[in-house]
Coordinates of C-alpha atoms in Angstrom, one line a residue:
M1 CA 6.5 39.8 10.5
G2 CA 3.0 39.1 11.8
R3 CA 2.6 35.8 10.0
T4 CA 2.0 32.3 11.5
L5 CA 3.0 29.2 9.7
P6 CA 0.6 26.2 9.6
E7 CA 0.3 24.4 12.9
V8 CA -0.5 21.2 11.2
D9 CA 2.9 21.2 9.6
R10 CA 4.7 21.7 12.9
R11 CA 2.8 18.7 14.5
N12 CA 3.4 16.5 11.5
D13 CA 7.1 17.4 11.3
L14 CA 7.6 16.4 14.9
H15 CA 5.5 13.2 14.4
G16 CA 7.8 12.1 11.7
Q17 CA 10.6 11.8 14.2
E18 CA 8.8 8.7 15.6
H19 CA 8.5 7.0 12.2
W20 CA 11.0 4.2 13.0
Q21 CA 9.3 3.5 16.4
G22 CA 5.9 3.0 14.7
G23 CA 7.4 0.7 12.0
I24 CA 9.1 -1.5 14.6
A25 CA 5.9 -1.9 16.6
A26 CA 3.9 -2.8 13.5
G27 CA 6.6 -5.2 12.3
L28 CA 6.7 -7.0 15.7
L29 CA 3.0 -7.4 15.9
L30 CA 2.8 -8.6 12.3
A31 CA 5.4 -11.3 13.1
F32 CA 3.5 -12.3 16.2
V33 CA 0.2 -12.6 14.3
L34 CA 1.7 -14.7 11.5
L35 CA 3.4 -17.0 14.0
T36 CA 0.1 -17.4 15.9
A37 CA -1.8 -18.2 12.7
W38 CA 0.8 -20.8 11.7
S39 CA 0.5 -22.5 15.1
W40 CA -3.3 -22.9 15.1
P41 CA -4.0 -25.5 12.3
T42 CA -5.4 -28.1 14.7
L43 CA -8.0 -25.7 16.1
A44 CA -8.9 -24.6 12.7
Q45 CA -9.5 -28.2 11.6
E46 CA -11.5 -29.1 14.6
Q47 CA -13.8 -26.0 15.0
G48 CA -13.8 -24.6 11.5
V49 CA -12.9 -21.2 10.2
A50 CA -15.2 -18.3 9.4
V51 CA -14.4 -15.0 7.7
H52 CA -16.4 -11.9 8.5
L53 CA -16.4 -8.4 7.1
I54 CA -16.5 -6.2 10.2
D55 CA -16.0 -2.7 8.9
M56 CA -15.7 -0.7 5.7
A57 CA -15.4 3.1 5.8
Q58 CA -13.9 6.2 4.2
D59 CA -13.1 8.0 7.4
S60 CA -9.3 8.2 7.4
E61 CA -7.8 10.7 9.7
L62 CA -5.1 11.3 7.1
S63 CA -7.7 12.2 4.5
A64 CA -8.9 14.9 6.9
T65 CA -5.3 16.0 7.5
A66 CA -4.8 16.3 3.7
A67 CA -8.0 18.3 3.3
S68 CA -6.9 20.7 6.0
L69 CA -3.8 21.6 4.1
A70 CA -6.1 23.5 1.6
D71 CA -6.8 26.0 4.4
G72 CA -3.4 27.4 3.9
W73 CA -1.8 29.4 6.7
Y74 CA -2.8 32.3 8.9
D75 CA -1.5 35.9 8.2
A76 CA -1.9 37.9 11.4
S77 CA -1.1 41.1 9.5
V78 CA -4.4 41.0 7.7
N79 CA -6.2 38.8 10.2
S80 CA -7.2 36.1 7.7
R81 CA -6.1 32.8 6.3
V82 CA -4.1 32.6 3.0
S83 CA -5.6 29.7 0.9
G84 CA -4.0 30.7 -2.4
Y85 CA -2.0 33.3 -4.2
E86 CA -1.5 34.9 -7.6
L87 CA 1.2 34.1 -10.1
A88 CA 3.3 36.8 -11.6
D89 CA 0.8 37.3 -14.5
G90 CA -2.1 37.7 -12.0
T91 CA -3.5 34.2 -12.4
P92 CA -5.1 33.1 -9.1
V93 CA -4.0 29.7 -7.7
S94 CA -6.2 28.0 -5.0
F95 CA -4.9 25.3 -2.7
G96 CA -8.2 23.6 -2.8
D97 CA -7.6 21.7 -6.0
W98 CA -4.2 20.5 -4.8
Y99 CA -5.4 18.7 -1.7
H100 CA -8.5 16.9 -3.0
S101 CA -8.9 13.3 -4.2
D102 CA -11.8 11.8 -6.1
W103 CA -11.2 8.5 -4.2
P104 CA -10.7 9.1 -0.4
D105 CA -8.6 6.6 1.6
T106 CA -10.9 3.6 2.1
R107 CA -10.5 1.1 4.9
V108 CA -11.6 -2.5 4.9
D109 CA -11.4 -4.7 8.1
L110 CA -12.1 -8.4 8.3
L111 CA -12.1 -11.1 11.0
T112 CA -11.0 -14.7 10.4
Q113 CA -12.6 -16.6 13.4
F114 CA -11.0 -19.7 14.9
G115 CA -13.5 -21.1 17.2
D116 CA -15.5 -19.0 19.7
D117 CA -12.7 -17.2 21.5
F118 CA -9.9 -16.3 19.0
G119 CA -9.8 -14.6 15.7
L120 CA -7.3 -12.9 13.4
L121 CA -8.0 -9.3 12.4
W122 CA -6.8 -8.2 9.0
G123 CA -7.5 -5.7 6.4
F124 CA -6.1 -2.9 4.3
S125 CA -6.6 0.7 3.2
T126 CA -6.5 1.8 -0.4
G127 CA -4.6 5.1 0.2
E128 CA -5.4 8.2 -1.9
R129 CA -3.6 10.6 -4.2
G130 CA -4.0 14.3 -4.8
E131 CA -2.1 16.7 -7.0
K132 CA 0.3 17.7 -4.2
Y133 CA 0.1 14.8 -1.7
T134 CA -0.1 11.1 -1.3
V135 CA -1.5 8.8 1.4
D136 CA 0.1 5.4 1.0
P137 CA -2.0 2.2 1.1
S138 CA -1.7 0.4 4.5
L139 CA -1.9 -3.1 5.9
R140 CA -3.9 -3.7 9.1
I141 CA -3.4 -6.9 11.1
G142 CA -4.0 -8.1 14.6
F143 CA -6.0 -10.5 16.8
V144 CA -8.9 -10.6 19.2
A145 CA -8.9 -13.2 22.1
Q146 CA -11.5 -13.9 24.7
A147 CA -11.4 -15.6 28.1
H148 CA -14.1 -16.5 30.6
P149 CA -12.8 -15.9 34.2
A150 CA -16.1 -16.8 35.7
A151 CA -19.6 -17.9 34.6
N152 CA -21.4 -15.4 32.4
S153 CA -18.3 -13.2 32.1
V154 CA -16.0 -12.3 29.2
L155 CA -12.5 -10.8 29.2
S156 CA -11.6 -9.6 25.7
L157 CA -8.3 -8.4 24.4
T158 CA -8.0 -6.7 20.9
V159 CA -4.7 -5.8 19.4
R160 CA -4.3 -4.3 15.9
A161 CA -1.2 -2.8 14.2
V162 CA -1.0 -0.7 11.0
A163 CA 2.0 -0.8 8.6
W164 CA 2.7 1.8 6.0
G165 CA -0.1 4.3 5.2
N166 CA 1.9 7.5 5.6
L167 CA 0.8 10.9 4.3
N168 CA 3.5 12.9 2.4
E169 CA 3.1 16.3 0.8
Q170 CA 4.9 17.0 -2.5
P171 CA 6.9 20.2 -3.2
C172 CA 6.6 22.4 -6.2
E173 CA 9.0 23.9 -8.7
G174 CA 8.7 27.7 -8.3
D175 CA 10.0 30.2 -10.8
Y176 CA 11.4 33.2 -8.9
G177 CA 12.5 35.1 -12.0
E178 CA 15.9 36.6 -12.6
I179 CA 16.6 36.9 -8.9
G180 CA 16.0 33.4 -7.7
G181 CA 15.5 31.3 -10.8
V182 CA 13.6 27.9 -10.5
Q183 CA 13.7 26.5 -7.0
T184 CA 12.0 23.6 -5.2
V185 CA 9.6 25.0 -2.6
N186 CA 6.6 24.1 -0.4
C187 CA 3.7 24.8 -2.7
R188 CA 1.5 26.5 0.1
L189 CA 4.4 28.7 1.3
A190 CA 5.8 29.7 -2.0
A191 CA 4.5 33.3 -1.6
T192 CA 5.5 33.8 2.1
F193 CA 8.4 35.7 3.5
L194 CA 10.4 32.4 3.9
A195 CA 13.2 31.5 1.5
P196 CA 12.3 28.6 -0.8
E197 CA 14.7 26.2 0.9
E198 CA 13.3 27.1 4.3
T199 CA 9.8 26.2 3.4
L200 CA 10.7 22.6 2.7
Q201 CA 10.9 21.8 6.4
Y202 CA 7.2 22.5 6.7
L203 CA 6.2 19.9 4.1
A204 CA 3.5 17.8 5.8
H205 CA 4.3 14.3 6.9
A206 CA 1.9 12.2 9.1
E207 CA 1.5 8.6 10.0
P208 CA -1.6 6.6 11.0
N209 CA -2.0 5.4 14.6
R210 CA 0.4 2.4 14.5
L211 CA -0.9 0.3 17.4
H212 CA -4.3 -0.1 19.0
I213 CA -4.8 -2.1 22.1
S214 CA -8.2 -2.6 23.8
L215 CA -9.0 -4.7 27.0
S216 CA -12.6 -5.0 28.1
Y217 CA -14.5 -7.1 30.7
S218 CA -18.2 -7.7 30.8
A219 CA -20.4 -9.8 33.0
S220 CA -24.1 -10.6 33.2
F221 CA -26.1 -11.4 36.3

């Protein structure tokens, strides 16, 4: 009928199918890091332990995803985006207020250093909450290890996993009058040509990047 549903919902809906895979990866890495930390007491005693704040930011990709939901959906029949609608009594409703938070998802990353060549990476994010969505808090954990294959060279491996931290959009209760009554519906798609129950499959769900691995080598001459 000349209308295009939000692409962000399609991507997020497919991404949700990989939820269990991300959870397993994060869980396995968490177990590995905890085991490593438990097995290093001698090194900690001999060389000391230092804790460093390495990053603090409000640049969550899921915050940006939530904000993009306020853009609504594209209606090709009028060649414009629909970012709101009117209630039966003519009251305008904007999506902007629904997908806004006074406290964006905030990330904190720290490093517990054991000697010169090994450290535990750990941190968290606060999550955020808007009227029609939530971003759950997350736990960030991993390690960084260095080796020296030759004089004046460094081989560095960084591994970090993220647990929890999902974005989930909340539905609305829409009153469709005498014909449909009160039904659960995707807030942004309540005024589209879709039946209320069909809009629920487009509720946004997204996950953070679960696993980050970086390997680097540097040498000086």
